Coordinates of C-alpha atoms and ligand atoms in Angstrom, one line a residue:
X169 CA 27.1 28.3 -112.8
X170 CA 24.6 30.3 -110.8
X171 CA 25.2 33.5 -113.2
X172 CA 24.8 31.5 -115.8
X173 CA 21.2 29.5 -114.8
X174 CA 20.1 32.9 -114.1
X175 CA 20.2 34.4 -117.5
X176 CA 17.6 31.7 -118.5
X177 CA 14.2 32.4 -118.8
X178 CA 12.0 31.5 -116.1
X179 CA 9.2 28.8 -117.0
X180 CA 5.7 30.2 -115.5
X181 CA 4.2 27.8 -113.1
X182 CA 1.0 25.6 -114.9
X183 CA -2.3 26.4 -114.1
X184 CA -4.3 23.3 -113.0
X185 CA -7.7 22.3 -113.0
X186 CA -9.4 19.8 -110.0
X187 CA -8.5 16.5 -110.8
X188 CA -10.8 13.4 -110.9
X189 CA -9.7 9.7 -110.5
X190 CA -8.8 7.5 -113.2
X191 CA -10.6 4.4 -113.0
X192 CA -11.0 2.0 -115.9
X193 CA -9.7 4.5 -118.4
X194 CA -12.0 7.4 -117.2
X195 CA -12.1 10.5 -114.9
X196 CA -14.6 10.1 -112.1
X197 CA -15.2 11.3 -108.8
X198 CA -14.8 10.0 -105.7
X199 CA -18.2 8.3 -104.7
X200 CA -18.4 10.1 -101.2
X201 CA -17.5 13.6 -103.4
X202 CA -14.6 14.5 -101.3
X203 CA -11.9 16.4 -102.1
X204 CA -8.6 17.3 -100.7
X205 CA -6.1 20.4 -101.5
X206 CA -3.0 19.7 -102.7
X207 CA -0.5 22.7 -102.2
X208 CA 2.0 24.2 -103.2
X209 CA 5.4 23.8 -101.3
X210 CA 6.6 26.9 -102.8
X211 CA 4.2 29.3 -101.2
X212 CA 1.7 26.9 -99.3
X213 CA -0.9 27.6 -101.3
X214 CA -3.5 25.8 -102.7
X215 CA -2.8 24.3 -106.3
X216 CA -6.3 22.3 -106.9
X217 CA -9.0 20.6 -105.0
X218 CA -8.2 16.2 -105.6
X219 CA -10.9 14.1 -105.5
X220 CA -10.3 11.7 -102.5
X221 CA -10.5 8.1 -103.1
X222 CA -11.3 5.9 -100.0
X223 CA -12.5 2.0 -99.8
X224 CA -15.0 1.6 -102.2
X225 CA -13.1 3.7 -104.3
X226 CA -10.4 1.8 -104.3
X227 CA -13.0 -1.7 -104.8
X228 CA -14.2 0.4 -108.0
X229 CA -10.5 0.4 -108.9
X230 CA -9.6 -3.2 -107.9
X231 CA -12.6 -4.4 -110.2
X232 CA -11.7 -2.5 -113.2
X233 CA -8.1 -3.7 -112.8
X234 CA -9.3 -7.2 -111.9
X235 CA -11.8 -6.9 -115.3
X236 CA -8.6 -5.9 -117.4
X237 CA -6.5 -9.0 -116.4
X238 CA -9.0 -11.4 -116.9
X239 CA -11.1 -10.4 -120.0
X240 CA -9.2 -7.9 -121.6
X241 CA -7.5 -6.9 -124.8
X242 CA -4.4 -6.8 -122.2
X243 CA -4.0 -10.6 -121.6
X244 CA -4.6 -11.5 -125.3
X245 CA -1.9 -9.1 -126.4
X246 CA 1.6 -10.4 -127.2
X247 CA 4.2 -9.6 -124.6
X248 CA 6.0 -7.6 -128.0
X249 CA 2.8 -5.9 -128.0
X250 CA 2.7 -4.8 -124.8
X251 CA 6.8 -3.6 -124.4
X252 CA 5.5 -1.5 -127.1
X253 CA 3.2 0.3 -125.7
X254 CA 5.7 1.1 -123.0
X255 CA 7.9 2.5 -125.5
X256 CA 5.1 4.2 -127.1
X257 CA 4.5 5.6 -122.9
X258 CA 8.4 6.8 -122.7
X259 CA 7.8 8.6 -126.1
X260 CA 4.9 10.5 -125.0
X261 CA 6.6 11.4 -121.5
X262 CA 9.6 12.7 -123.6
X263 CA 6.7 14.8 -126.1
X264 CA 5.5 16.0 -122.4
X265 CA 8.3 16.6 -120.8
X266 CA 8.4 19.6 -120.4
X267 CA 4.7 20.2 -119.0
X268 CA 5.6 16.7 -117.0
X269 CA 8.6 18.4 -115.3
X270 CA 6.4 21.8 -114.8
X271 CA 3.7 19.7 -113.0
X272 CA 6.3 17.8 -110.6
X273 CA 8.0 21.1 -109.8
X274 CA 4.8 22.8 -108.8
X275 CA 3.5 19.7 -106.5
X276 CA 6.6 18.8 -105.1
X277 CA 8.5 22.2 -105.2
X278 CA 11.9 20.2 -106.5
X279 CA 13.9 22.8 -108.9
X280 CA 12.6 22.3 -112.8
X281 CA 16.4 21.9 -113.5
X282 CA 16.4 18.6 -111.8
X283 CA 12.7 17.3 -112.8
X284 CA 14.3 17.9 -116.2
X285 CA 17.6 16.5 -115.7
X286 CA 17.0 13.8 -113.1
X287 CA 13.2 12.6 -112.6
X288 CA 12.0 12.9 -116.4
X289 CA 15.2 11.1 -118.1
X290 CA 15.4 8.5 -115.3
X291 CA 12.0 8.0 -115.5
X292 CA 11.6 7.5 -119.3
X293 CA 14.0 5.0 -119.2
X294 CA 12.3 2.5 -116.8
X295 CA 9.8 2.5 -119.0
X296 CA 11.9 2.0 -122.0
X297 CA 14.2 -0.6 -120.0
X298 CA 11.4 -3.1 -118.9
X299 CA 9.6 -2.5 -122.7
X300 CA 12.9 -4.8 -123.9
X301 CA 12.0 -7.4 -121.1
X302 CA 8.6 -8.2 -121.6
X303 CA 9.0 -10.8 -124.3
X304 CA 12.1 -11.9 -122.7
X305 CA 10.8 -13.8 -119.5
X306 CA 11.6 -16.7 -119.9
X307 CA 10.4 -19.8 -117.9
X308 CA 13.0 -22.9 -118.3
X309 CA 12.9 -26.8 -119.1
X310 CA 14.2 -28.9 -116.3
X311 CA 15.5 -32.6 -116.4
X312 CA 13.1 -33.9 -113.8
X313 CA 13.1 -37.9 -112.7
X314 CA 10.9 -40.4 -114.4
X315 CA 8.7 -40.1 -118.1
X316 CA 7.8 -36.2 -117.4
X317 CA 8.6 -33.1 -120.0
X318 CA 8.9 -30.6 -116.9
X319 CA 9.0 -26.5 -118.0
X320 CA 8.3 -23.5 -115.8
X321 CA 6.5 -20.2 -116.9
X322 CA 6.5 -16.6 -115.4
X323 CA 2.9 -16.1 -115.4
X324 CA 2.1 -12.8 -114.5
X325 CA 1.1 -12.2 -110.7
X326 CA -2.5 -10.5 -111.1
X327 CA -3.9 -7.0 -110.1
X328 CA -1.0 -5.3 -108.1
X329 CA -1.9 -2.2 -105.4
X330 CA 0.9 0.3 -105.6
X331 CA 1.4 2.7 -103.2
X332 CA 4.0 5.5 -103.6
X333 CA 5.7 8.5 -101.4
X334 CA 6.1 11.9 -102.8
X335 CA 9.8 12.5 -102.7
X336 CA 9.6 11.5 -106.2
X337 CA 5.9 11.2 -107.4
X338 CA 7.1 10.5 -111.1
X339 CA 10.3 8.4 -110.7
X340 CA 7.8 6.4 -108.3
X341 CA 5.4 5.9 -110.8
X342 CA 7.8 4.3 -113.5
X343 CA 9.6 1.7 -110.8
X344 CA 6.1 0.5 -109.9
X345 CA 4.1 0.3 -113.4
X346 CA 7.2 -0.4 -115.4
X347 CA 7.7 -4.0 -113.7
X348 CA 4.2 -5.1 -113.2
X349 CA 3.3 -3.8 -116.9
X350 CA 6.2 -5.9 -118.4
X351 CA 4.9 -8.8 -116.8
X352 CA 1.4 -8.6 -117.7
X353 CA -0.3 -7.4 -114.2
X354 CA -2.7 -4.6 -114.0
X355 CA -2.6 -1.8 -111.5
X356 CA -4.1 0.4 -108.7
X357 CA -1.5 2.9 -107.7
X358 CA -2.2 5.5 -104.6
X359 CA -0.1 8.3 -105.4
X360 CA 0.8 10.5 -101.9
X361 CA -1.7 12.9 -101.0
X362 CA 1.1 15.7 -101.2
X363 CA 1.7 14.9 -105.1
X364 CA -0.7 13.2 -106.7
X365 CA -0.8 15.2 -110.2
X366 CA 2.0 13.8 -112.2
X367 CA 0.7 10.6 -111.2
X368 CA -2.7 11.3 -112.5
X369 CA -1.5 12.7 -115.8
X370 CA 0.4 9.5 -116.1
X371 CA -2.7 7.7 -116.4
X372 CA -4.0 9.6 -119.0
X373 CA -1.0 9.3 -121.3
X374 CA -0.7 5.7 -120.9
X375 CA -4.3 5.6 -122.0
X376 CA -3.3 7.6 -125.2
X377 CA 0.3 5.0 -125.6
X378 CA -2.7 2.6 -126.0
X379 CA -2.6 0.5 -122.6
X380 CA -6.4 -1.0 -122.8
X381 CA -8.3 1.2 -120.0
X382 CA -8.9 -0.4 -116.6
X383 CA -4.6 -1.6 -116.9
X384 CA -3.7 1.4 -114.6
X385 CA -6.3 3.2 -112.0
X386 CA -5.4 5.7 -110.2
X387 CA -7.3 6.6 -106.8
X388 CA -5.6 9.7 -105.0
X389 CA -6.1 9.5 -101.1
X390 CA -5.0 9.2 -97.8
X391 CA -2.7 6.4 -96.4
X392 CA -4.8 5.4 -93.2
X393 CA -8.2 5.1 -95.4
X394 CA -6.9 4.7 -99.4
X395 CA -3.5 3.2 -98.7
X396 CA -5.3 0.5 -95.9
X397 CA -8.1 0.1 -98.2
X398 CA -5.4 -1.3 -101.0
X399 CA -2.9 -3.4 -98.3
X400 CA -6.1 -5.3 -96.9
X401 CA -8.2 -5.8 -100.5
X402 CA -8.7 -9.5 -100.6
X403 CA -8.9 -9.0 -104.6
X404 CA -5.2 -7.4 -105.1
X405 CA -2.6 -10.1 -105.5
X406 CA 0.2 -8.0 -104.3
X407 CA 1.3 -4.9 -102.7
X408 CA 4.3 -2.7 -103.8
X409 CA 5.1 0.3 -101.0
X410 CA 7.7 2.7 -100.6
X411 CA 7.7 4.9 -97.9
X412 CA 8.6 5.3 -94.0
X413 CA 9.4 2.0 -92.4
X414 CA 6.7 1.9 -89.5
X415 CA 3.6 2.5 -92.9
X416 CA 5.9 -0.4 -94.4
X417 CA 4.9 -2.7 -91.1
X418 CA 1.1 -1.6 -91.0
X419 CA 1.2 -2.3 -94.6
X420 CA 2.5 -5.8 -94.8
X421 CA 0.5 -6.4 -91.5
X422 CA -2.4 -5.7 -93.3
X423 CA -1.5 -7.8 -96.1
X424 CA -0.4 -10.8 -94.2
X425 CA -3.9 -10.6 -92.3
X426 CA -5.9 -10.1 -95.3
X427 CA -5.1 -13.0 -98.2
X428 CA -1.6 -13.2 -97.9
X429 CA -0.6 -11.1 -100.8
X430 CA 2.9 -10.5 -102.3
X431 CA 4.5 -7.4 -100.6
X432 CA 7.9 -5.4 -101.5
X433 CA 8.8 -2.5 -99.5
X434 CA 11.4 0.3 -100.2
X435 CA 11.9 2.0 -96.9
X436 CA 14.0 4.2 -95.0
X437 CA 18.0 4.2 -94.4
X438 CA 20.7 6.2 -92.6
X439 CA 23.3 5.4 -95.6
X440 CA 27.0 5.6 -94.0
X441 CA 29.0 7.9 -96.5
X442 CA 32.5 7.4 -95.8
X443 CA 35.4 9.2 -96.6
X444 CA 39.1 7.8 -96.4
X445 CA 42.2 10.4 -95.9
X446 CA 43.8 8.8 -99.2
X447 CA 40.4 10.1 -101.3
X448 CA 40.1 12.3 -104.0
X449 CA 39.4 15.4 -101.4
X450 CA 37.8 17.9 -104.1
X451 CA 35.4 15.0 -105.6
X452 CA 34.4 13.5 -101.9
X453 CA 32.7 17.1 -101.1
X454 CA 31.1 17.0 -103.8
X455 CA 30.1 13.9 -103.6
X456 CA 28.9 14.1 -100.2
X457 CA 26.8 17.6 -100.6
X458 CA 25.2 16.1 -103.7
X459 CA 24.5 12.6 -101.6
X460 CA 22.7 14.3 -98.9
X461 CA 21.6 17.5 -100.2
X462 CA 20.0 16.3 -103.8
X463 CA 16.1 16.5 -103.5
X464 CA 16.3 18.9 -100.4
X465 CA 17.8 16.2 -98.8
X466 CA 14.2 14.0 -99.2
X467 CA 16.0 10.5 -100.6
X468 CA 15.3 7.4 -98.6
X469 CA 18.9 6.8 -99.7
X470 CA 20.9 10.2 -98.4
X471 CA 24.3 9.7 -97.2
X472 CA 23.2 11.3 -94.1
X473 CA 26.0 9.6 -91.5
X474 CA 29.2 11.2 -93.1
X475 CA 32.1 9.7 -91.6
X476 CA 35.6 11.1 -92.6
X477 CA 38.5 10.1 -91.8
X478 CA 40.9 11.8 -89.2
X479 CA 43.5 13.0 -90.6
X480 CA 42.0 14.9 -93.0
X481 CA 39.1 15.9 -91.0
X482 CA 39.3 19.6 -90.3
X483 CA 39.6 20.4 -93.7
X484 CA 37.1 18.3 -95.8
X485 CA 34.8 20.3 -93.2
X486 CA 35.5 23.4 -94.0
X487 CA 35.4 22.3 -98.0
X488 CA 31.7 20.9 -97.9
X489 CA 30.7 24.2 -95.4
X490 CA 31.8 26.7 -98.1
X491 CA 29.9 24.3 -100.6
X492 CA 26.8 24.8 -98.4
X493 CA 27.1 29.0 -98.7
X494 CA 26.6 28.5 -102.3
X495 CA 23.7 26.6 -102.5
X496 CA 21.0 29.1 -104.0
X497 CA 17.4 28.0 -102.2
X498 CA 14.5 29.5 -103.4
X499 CA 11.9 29.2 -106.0
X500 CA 12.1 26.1 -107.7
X501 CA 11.2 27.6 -111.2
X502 CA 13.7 30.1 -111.1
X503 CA 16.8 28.6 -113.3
X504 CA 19.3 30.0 -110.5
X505 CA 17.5 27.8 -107.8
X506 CA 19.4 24.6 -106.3
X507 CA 17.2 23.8 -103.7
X508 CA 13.7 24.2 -103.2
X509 CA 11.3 23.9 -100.5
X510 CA 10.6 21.1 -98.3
X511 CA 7.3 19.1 -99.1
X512 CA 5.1 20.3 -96.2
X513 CA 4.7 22.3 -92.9
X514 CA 3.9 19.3 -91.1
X515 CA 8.4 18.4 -92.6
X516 CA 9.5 21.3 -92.8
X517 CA 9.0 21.3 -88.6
X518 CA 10.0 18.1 -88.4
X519 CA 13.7 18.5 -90.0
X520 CA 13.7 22.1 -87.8
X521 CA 12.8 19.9 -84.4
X522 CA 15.7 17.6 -85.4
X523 CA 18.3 20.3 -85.9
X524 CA 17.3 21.5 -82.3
X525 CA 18.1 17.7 -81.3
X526 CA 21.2 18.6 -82.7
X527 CA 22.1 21.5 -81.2
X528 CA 20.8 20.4 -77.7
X529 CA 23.1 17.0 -77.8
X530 CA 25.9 18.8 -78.4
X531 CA 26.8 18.5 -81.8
X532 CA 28.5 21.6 -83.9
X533 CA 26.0 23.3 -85.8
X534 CA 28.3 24.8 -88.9
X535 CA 26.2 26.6 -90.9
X536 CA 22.4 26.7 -91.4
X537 CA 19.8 25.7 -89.1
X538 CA 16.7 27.8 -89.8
X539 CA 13.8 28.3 -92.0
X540 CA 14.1 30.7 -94.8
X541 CA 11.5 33.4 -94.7
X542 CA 7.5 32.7 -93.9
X543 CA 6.2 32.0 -97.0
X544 CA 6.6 28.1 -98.3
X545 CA 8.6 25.6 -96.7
X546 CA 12.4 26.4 -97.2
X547 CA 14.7 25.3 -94.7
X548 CA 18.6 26.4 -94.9
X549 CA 21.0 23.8 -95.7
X550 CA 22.4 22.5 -92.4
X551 CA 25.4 21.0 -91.1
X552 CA 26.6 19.0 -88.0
X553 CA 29.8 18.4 -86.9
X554 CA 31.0 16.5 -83.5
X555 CA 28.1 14.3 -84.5
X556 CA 27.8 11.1 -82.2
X557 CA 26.4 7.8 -82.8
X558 CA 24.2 7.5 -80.0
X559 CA 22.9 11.0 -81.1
X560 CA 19.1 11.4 -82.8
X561 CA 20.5 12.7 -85.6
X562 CA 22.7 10.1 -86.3
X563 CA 20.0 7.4 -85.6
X564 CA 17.3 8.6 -87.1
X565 CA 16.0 9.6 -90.8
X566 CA 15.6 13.0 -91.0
X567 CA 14.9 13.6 -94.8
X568 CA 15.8 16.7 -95.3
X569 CA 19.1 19.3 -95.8
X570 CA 20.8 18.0 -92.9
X571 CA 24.0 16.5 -92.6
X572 CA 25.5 15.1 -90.1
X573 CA 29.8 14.1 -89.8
X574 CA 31.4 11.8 -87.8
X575 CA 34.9 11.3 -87.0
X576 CA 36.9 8.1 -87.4
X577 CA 40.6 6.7 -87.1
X578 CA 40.5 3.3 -88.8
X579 CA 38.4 1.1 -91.1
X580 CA 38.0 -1.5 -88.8
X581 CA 36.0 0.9 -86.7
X582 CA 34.1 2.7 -89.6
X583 CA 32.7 -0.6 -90.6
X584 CA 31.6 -1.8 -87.5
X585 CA 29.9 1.9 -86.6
X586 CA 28.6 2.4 -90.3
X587 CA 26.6 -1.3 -89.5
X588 CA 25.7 0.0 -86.1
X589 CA 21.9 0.5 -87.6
X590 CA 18.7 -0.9 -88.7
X591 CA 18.8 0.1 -91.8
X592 CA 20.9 -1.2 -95.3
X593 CA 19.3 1.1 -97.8
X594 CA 22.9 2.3 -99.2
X595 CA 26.6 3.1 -98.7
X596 CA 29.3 4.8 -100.2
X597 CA 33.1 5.2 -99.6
X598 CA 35.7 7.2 -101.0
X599 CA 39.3 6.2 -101.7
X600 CA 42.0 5.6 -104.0
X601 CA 43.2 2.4 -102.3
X602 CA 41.3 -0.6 -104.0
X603 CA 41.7 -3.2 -101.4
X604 CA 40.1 -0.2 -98.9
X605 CA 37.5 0.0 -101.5
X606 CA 36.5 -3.6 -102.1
X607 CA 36.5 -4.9 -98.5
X608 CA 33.7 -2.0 -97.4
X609 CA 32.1 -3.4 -100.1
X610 CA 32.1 -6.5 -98.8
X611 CA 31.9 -5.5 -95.4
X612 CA 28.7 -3.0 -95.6
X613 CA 25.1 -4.4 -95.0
X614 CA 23.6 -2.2 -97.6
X615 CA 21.7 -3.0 -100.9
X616 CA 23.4 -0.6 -102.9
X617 CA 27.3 0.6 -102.7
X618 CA 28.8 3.7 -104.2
X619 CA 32.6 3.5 -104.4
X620 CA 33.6 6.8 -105.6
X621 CA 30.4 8.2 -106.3
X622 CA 26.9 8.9 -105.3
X623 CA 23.5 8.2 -105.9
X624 CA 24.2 6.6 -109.6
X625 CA 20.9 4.9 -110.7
X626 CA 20.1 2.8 -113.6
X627 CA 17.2 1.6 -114.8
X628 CA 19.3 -2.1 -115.3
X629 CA 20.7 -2.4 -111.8
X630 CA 18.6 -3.2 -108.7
X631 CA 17.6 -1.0 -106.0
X632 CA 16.5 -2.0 -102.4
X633 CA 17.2 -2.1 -98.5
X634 CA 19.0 -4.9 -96.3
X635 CA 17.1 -5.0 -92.5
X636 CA 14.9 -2.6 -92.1
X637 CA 15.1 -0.8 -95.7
X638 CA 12.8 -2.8 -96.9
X639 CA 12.1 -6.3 -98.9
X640 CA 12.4 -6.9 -102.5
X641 CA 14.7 -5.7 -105.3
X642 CA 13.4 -2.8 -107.5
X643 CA 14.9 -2.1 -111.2
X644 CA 16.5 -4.5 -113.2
X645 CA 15.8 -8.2 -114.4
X646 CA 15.5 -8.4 -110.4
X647 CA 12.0 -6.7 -110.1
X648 CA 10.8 -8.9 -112.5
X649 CA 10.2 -11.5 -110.1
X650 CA 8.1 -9.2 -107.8
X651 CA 5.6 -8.8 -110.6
X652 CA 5.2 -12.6 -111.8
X653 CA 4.9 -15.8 -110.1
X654 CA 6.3 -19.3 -111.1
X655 CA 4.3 -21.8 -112.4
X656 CA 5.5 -25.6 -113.1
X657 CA 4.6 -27.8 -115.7
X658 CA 5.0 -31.6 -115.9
X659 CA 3.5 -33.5 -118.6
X660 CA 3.6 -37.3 -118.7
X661 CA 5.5 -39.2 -121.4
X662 CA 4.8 -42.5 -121.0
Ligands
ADP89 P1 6.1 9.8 -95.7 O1 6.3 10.0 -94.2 O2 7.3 9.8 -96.5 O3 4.9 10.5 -96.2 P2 4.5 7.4 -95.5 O4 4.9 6.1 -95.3 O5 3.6 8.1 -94.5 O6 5.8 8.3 -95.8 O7 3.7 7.6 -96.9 C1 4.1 6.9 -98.1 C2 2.8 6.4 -98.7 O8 2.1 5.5 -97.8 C3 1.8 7.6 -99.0 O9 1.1 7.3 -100.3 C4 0.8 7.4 -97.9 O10 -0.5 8.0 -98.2 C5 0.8 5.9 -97.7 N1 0.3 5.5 -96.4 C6 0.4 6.2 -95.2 N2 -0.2 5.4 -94.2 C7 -0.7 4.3 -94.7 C8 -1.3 3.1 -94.3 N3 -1.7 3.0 -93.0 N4 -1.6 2.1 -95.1 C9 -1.3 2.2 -96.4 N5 -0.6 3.3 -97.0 C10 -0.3 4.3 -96.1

């Protein structure tokens, strides 16, 4: 497959220009004039200079978003209108896709193959997913006591703050707007500060799809000045955040001390992967190098506790190590390339300080456990075995290429040890037996469950953490509710 990808043409990396804010349908600058750099994972140099949005920024933002959902052409339109404009969106993302998936490659340093394959299509069809619910909320009539006609309406819930991680900066992008646009709300989104370009293109096209200006702002920042300046606005009705779980506290902190808003959180996990001895062998190591290594290992939903069975431990390890010696890591626009570089320095010694944690609690080291060459961010793909529970790598999210497996002999204990966390992000087992299959199912705190495969998404189905992973449903007709509230109506008969 390698051989193959290689014989493709490389795609040249896009030159970019310093970016502006969008704010009400318009590039301006941040009113302090900072910048920041945003760089390139790749080589760890600088890409462009980002205009850095900070509190009264982000009021400039709240007030054109704010001015949108009262006055403007948005809340006249009909909810037909408005799903197509986010058809009209998807169509010019598929037009751009190929710049679109250029641009995430070069800020995030994920291979093009998979912007192309994985963020862009997924992407696309949130948009195109929520476009068919917008004039399908439906509010209900209910048979109340007395002389009343009682109804309800989903009324949209205002101007929404969005703030979003850079793991994915366009997948992000479309599970936050695609929601709150269906339902009528207007936006200020803070993309990360490692990735904000695809976001900020975003708001251009979506200005050419024909959503009225001042619907989505975009203000590029930091979390500790433009995140905080978003969770605390007493003008923005809600807050949507994905990211680490201790940001998800300060953020809904700052909300609850503010005016209350609405918050969701998507946070962190440590999804148990686990792998019975009656499995199908050959699809479980794939499953379980693609569920941990996809994305250079940076998903908030990694299977990154593998247990395996027993039985047919030894083996299945020595399967997913040879796996590992294949994986081609390097430059993310090269077609060969499986796995690019981490996001940052500041990560990249992070997931290298973890492996030593590893290593110096006694867990196998297999394969891996360095930094590939001095230029960039690339760490080797790495994997444990011996791996304990009480270990830090087994506790803790590490988000990047390391796995680590665990050893089990029965399913009563792999249920009890896979619970043994604070998170319920995700889960996944593999086996043939379906009664196995159904009662970890039932059995695993997690919000989503892969039985026989990994890290499936769908624009329909919901997405979201138990405990600590977070609060909220993402995706599907369950979103819908984070973006509108409930109104009641009772008129008198009599
Ligand atoms: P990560 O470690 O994956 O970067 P973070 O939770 O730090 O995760 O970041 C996710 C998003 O949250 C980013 O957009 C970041 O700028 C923002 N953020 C960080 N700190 C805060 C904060 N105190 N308040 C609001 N947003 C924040």
């Amino acid at each position: 497959m390698a051989t193959e990808a290689a014989s493709k043409p490389r795609v040249q990396a896009p030159k970019v220009q310093n970016q502006k804010m969008w704010i009400g349908g318009k590039w301006v600058p941040s009113a302090s004039g900072k910048t920041f750099a945003t760089l390139n994972p790749a080589t760890g140099q600088e890409i462009c200079q980002v205009a850095e949005g900070d509190k009264v920024d982000v009021d400039m933002a709240v007030l054109a978003a704010r001015k949108a959902f009262e006055e403007g052409p948005w809340k006249k339109m009909s909810a037909a209108e408005r799903g197509r404009l986010l058809n009209k969106l998807a169509d010019l993302m598929e037009k751009n896709l190929h710049e679109l998936a250029a641009l995430e490659s070069l800020d995030n340093g994920k291979p093009l193959n998979d912007a192309i394959n994985a963020d862009l299509p997924l992407s696309i069809k949130a948009y195109r997913y929520y476009a068919g619910w917008c004039d399908k909320n439906h509010g209900k009539t209910i048979p109340v006591e007395g002389d009343y006609f009682c109804y309800t309406k989903h009324e949209p819930v205002g101007v929404v703050g969005q703030i979003i991680p850079w793991n994915f900066p366009l997948l992000m992008v479309a599970w936050k707007w695609a929601p709150a646009l269906a339902m009528g709300c207007t936006v200020v989104l803070k993309p990360a500060e490692q990735t904000p370009l695809t976001a900020l293109r975003m708001g251009e096209l979506a200005l050419e799809a024909g959503i009225p200006e001042g619907v989505v702002n975009i203000v590029p920042g930091f979390g500790p000045t433009a995140g905080a300046a978003i969770s605390s606005h007493m003008d923005i009705d809600k807050v949507a955040f994905t990211g680490e779980g201790k940001t998800g506290q300060l953020v809904m902190e700052s909300a609850a001390k503010s005016n209350l808003k609405r918050v969701s959180l998507e946070l962190g996990g440590k999804s148990p992967n686990v792998v019975f001895a009656d499995a199908d062998i050959d699809a479980a190591v794939n499953g379980a190098y693609f569920g941990l290594f996809f994305n250079q290992g940076q998903c908030c939903c990694a299977g990154s506790r593998l247990f395996v069975e027993e039985k047919i431990h030894d083996a299945f390890v020595e399967k997913l190590v040879a796996r590992a010696k294949i994986q081609q890591v390097g430059d993310p626009f090269d077609p060969a390339t499986t796995q690019g570089p981490q996001i940052s320095q500041e990560q990249m010694e992070r997931i290298l300080s973890y492996i030593d944690a590893g290593n110096s609690e006694g867990a196998k080291m297999l394969t891996g456990g360095k930094r590939v060459g001095d230029k960039g961010y690339f760490v080797q793909p790495t994997i444990f075995s011996g791996v304990q529970d009480g270990m830090k790598i087994a506790r803790e999210e590490i988000f990047g290429p390391v796995m680590n497996i665990l050893k089990f002999k029965n399913i009563d204990e792999v249920i009890q040890r896979g619970n043994k966390t604070f998170y319920g992000l995700a889960a996944a087992v593999w086996t043939r037996d379906i009664n196995k299959a159904h009662r970890m199912a039932n059995s695993l705190r997690a919000g989503t469950v892969w039985i026989n495969c990994y890290d499936v998404f769908d624009a329909a189905a919901p997405f979201g953490g138990f405990k600590m992973s977070g609060i909220g449903r993402e995706l599907g007709e369950y979103a819908l509710s984070m973006y509108s509230e409930v109104k009641t109506v009772y008129i008198n008969l009599g």
